[in-house]
XYZ file of C-alpha atoms in Angstrom:
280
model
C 138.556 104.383 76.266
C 140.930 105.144 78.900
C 141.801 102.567 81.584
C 141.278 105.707 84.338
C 137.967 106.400 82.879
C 136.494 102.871 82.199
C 137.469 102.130 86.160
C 135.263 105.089 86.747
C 132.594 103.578 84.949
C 133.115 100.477 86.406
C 133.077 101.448 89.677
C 129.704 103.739 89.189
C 128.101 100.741 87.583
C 128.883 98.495 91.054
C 127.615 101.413 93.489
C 124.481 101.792 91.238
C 124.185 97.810 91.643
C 124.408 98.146 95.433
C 121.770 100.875 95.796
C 119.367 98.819 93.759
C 119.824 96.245 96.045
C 119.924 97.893 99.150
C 116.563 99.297 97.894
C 114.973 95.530 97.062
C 115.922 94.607 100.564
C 115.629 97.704 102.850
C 111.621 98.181 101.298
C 109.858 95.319 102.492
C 111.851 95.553 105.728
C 110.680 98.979 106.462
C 107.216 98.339 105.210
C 107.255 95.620 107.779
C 108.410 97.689 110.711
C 106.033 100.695 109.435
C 103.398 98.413 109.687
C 104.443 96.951 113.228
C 103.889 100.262 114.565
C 100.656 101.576 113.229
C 97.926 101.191 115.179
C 94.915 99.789 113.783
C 95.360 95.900 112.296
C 94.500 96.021 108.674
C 96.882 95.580 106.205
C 95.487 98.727 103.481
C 95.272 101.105 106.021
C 98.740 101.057 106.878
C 101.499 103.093 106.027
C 104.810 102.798 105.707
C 105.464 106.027 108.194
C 102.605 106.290 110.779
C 101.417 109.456 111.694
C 100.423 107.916 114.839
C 103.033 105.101 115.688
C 102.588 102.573 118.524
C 103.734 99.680 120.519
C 100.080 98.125 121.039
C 100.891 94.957 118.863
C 104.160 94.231 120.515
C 102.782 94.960 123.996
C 99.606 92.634 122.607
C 101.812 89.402 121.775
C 103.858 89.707 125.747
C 101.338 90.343 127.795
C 97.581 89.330 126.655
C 95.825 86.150 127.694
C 94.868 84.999 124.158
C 98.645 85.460 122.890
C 101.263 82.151 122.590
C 103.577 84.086 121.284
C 106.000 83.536 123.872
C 105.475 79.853 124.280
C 106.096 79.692 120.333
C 109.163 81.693 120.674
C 110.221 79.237 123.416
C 109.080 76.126 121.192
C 111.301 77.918 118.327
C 114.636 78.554 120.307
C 114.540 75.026 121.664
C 114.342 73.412 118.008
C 116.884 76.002 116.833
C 119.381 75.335 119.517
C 118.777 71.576 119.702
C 119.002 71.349 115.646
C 121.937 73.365 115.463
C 124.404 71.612 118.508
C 123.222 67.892 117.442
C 123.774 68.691 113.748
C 127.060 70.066 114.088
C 128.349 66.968 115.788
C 126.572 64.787 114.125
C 128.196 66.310 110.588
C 131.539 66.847 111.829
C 131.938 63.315 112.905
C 130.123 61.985 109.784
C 132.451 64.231 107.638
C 135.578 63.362 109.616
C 134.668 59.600 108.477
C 134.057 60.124 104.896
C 137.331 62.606 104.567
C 139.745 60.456 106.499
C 139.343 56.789 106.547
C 138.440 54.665 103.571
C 135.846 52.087 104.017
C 133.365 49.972 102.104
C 130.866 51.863 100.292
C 132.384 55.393 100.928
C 132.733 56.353 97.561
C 128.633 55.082 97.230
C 127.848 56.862 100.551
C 129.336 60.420 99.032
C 127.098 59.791 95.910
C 124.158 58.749 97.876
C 124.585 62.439 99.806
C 125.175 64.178 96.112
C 121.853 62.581 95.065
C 119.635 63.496 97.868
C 120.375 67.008 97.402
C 118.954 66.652 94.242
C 115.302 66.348 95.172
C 113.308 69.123 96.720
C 112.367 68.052 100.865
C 108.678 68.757 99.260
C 108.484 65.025 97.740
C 109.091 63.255 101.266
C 106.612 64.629 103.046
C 103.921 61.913 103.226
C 107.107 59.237 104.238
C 108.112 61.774 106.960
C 104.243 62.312 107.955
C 103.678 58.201 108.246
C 107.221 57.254 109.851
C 106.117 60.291 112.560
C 103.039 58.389 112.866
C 104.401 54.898 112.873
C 107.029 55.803 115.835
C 104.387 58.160 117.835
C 106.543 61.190 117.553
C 104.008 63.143 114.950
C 102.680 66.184 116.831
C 105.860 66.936 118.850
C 108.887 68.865 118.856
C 111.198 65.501 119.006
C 109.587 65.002 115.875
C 110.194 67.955 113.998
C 113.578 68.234 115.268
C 114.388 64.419 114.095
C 113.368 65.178 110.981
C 115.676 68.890 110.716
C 118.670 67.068 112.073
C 118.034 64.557 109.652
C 117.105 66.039 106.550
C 120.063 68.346 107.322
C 122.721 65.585 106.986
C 123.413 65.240 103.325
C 124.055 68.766 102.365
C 126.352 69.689 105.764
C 128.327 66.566 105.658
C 129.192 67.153 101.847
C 130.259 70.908 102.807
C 132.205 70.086 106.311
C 133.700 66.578 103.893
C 134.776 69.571 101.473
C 136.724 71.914 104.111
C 138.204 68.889 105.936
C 139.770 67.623 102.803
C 141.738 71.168 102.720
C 143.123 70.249 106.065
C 146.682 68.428 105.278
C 146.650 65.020 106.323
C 150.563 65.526 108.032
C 148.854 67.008 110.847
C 146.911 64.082 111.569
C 150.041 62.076 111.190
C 152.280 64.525 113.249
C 149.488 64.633 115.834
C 149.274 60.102 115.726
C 153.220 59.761 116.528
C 152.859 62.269 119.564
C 150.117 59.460 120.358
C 146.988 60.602 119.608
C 144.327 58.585 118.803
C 140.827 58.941 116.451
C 139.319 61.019 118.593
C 142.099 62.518 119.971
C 142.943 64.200 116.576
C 139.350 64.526 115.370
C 138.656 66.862 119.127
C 142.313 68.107 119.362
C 143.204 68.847 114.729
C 140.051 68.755 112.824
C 137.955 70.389 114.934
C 139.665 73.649 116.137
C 140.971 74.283 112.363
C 136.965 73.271 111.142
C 135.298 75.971 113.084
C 134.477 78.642 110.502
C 132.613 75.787 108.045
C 131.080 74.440 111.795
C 130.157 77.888 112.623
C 128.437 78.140 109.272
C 126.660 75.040 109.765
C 125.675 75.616 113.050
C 124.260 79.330 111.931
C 121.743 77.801 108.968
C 120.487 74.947 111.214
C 119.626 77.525 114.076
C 118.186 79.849 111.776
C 115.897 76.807 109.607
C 113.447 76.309 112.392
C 112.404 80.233 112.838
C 111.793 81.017 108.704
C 110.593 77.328 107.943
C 106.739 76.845 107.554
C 105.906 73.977 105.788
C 107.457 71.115 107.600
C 106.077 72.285 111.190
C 102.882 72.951 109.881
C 102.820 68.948 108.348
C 103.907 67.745 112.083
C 102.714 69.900 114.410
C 99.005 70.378 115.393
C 98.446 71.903 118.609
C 98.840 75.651 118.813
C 100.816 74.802 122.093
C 103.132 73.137 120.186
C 103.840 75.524 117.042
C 106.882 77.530 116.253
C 107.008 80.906 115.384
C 106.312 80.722 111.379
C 103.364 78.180 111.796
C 101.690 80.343 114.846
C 102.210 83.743 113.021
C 100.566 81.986 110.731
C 96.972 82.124 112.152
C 97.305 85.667 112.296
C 96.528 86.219 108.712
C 94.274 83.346 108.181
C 90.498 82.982 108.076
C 90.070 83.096 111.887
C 92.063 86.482 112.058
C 91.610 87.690 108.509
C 92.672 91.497 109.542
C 95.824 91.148 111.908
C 98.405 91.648 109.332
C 99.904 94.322 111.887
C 100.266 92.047 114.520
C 101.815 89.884 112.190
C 104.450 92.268 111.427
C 104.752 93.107 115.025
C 106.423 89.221 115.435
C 107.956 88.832 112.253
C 110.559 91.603 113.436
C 110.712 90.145 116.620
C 112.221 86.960 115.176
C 115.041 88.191 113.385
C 116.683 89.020 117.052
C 117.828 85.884 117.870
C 118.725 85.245 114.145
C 120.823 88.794 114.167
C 122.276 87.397 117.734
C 123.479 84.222 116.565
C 125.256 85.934 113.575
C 126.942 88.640 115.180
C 128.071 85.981 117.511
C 129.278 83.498 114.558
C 131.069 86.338 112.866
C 133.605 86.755 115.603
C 133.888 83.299 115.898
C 134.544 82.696 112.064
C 137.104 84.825 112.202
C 138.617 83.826 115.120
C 138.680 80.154 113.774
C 140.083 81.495 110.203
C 143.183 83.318 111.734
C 143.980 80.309 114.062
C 143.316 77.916 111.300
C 145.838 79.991 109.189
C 148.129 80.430 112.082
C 148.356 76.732 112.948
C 148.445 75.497 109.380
């Protein structure tokens, strides 16, 4: 076969794998923002086009008396923003520790973080729903945000360890005879070259609180308190069996911030990849 041909080939075989894609992800999204607009609330007699579409539903969850949707949108952003600031520094410092200094049981520590990966957040959910308990912090945002910050740890500090081990160590050095000290090269080096793996972190830990489910729904009982996923929730449950359209109506609504965040981490990735490239 001819190498001009066989490219050809090659090339129609990755376009064809795109479309199929684009397809398996663009469907469900516009059945979901079909079904935002239609007006009635069951879920069978909606369409993906209406013939009559409306903004009822989105009107419905601002302005009526029997809606928290805003007050879980507020409990959301708070949990997002709080998860994502206090995990990044709370990484980046634990990181900096295990990728520059060598101390008793740092070799341990890093295997301790490799092994906790390995099990699925599922299994500590009754510890997590008794320590709550025990420390009166079950049924509250402090809680659940604890326990994101937390659980969040192991898997960020082996990925930030990772990025900072690319960093060569001659800055640090360079940066210590100009008189720098710890922090002083952690704030003024690691940092500023670290910020497309921080902006990554920062980007999943905002975004865990708005798609996660099960852990608020384990810690969190009063519907004043809920986030978005666990108050959604009840729209599709036995107490409002038919409100799949309302549903919808929020779901969409949620991926703003999400879509904000992103657009605003993708200048700043790059922005922190050509200064990390400039200034290494």
């Amino acid at each position: 076969m001819r190498p001009k041909v066989k490219s050809r080939i090659e090339v129609t075989f990755i376009y064809l794998f795109l479309a199929i894609m684009f397809i398996v992800i663009a469907y469900p999204l516009a059945w979901t923002i079909g079904m935002s607009l239609n007006p009635g609330t069951s879920l069978y007699s909606a369409s993906i086009i209406p013939e009559k579409w409306s903004l009822t539903h989105y009107k419905w969850l601002f302005t009526s008396e029997n809606s928290n949707y805003l007050l879980w949108y507020k409990n959301s952003v708070i949990v997002a923003i709080t998860n994502a600031v206090v995990s990044v520094i709370l990484t980046s410092l634990i990181a900096y520790a295990f990728s520059r200094y060598k101390f008793v049981g740092r070799k341990y520590g890093l295997y301790a973080f490799l092994l906790l990966q390995m099990f699925p957040s599922l299994m500590a959910m009754v510890a997590i729903y008794v320590m709550l308990n025990m420390i009166g912090l079950l049924n509250t945002l402090p809680g659940l945000i604890l326990v994101y910050i937390g659980g969040q740890i192991p898997f960020n500090a082996w990925l930030v360890k990772g990025f900072f081990d690319t960093i060569p160590k001659s800055l640090d050095e360079a940066a210590r005879i100009d008189g720098a000290g710890h922090l002083g090269v952690f704030f003024r080096i690691m940092l500023p070259l670290a910020k497309p793996i921080l902006g990554v972190v920062a980007l999943f830990n905002f975004m865990a609180p708005f798609v996660d489910f099960l852990l608020p729904r384990i810690i969190l009982r009063d519907p004043e308190k809920f986030t978005l996923a666990v108050g959604l929730f009840n729209f599709i449950n036995n107490e409002f069996a038919n409100n799949f359209t309302r549903f919808a109506a929020g779901s969409i609504l949620i991926a703003l911030p999400i879509a904000i965040v992103y657009l605003f981490s993708q200048r700043y990735l790059i922005t922190g990849l050509t200064a990390g490239g400039t200034k290494g």
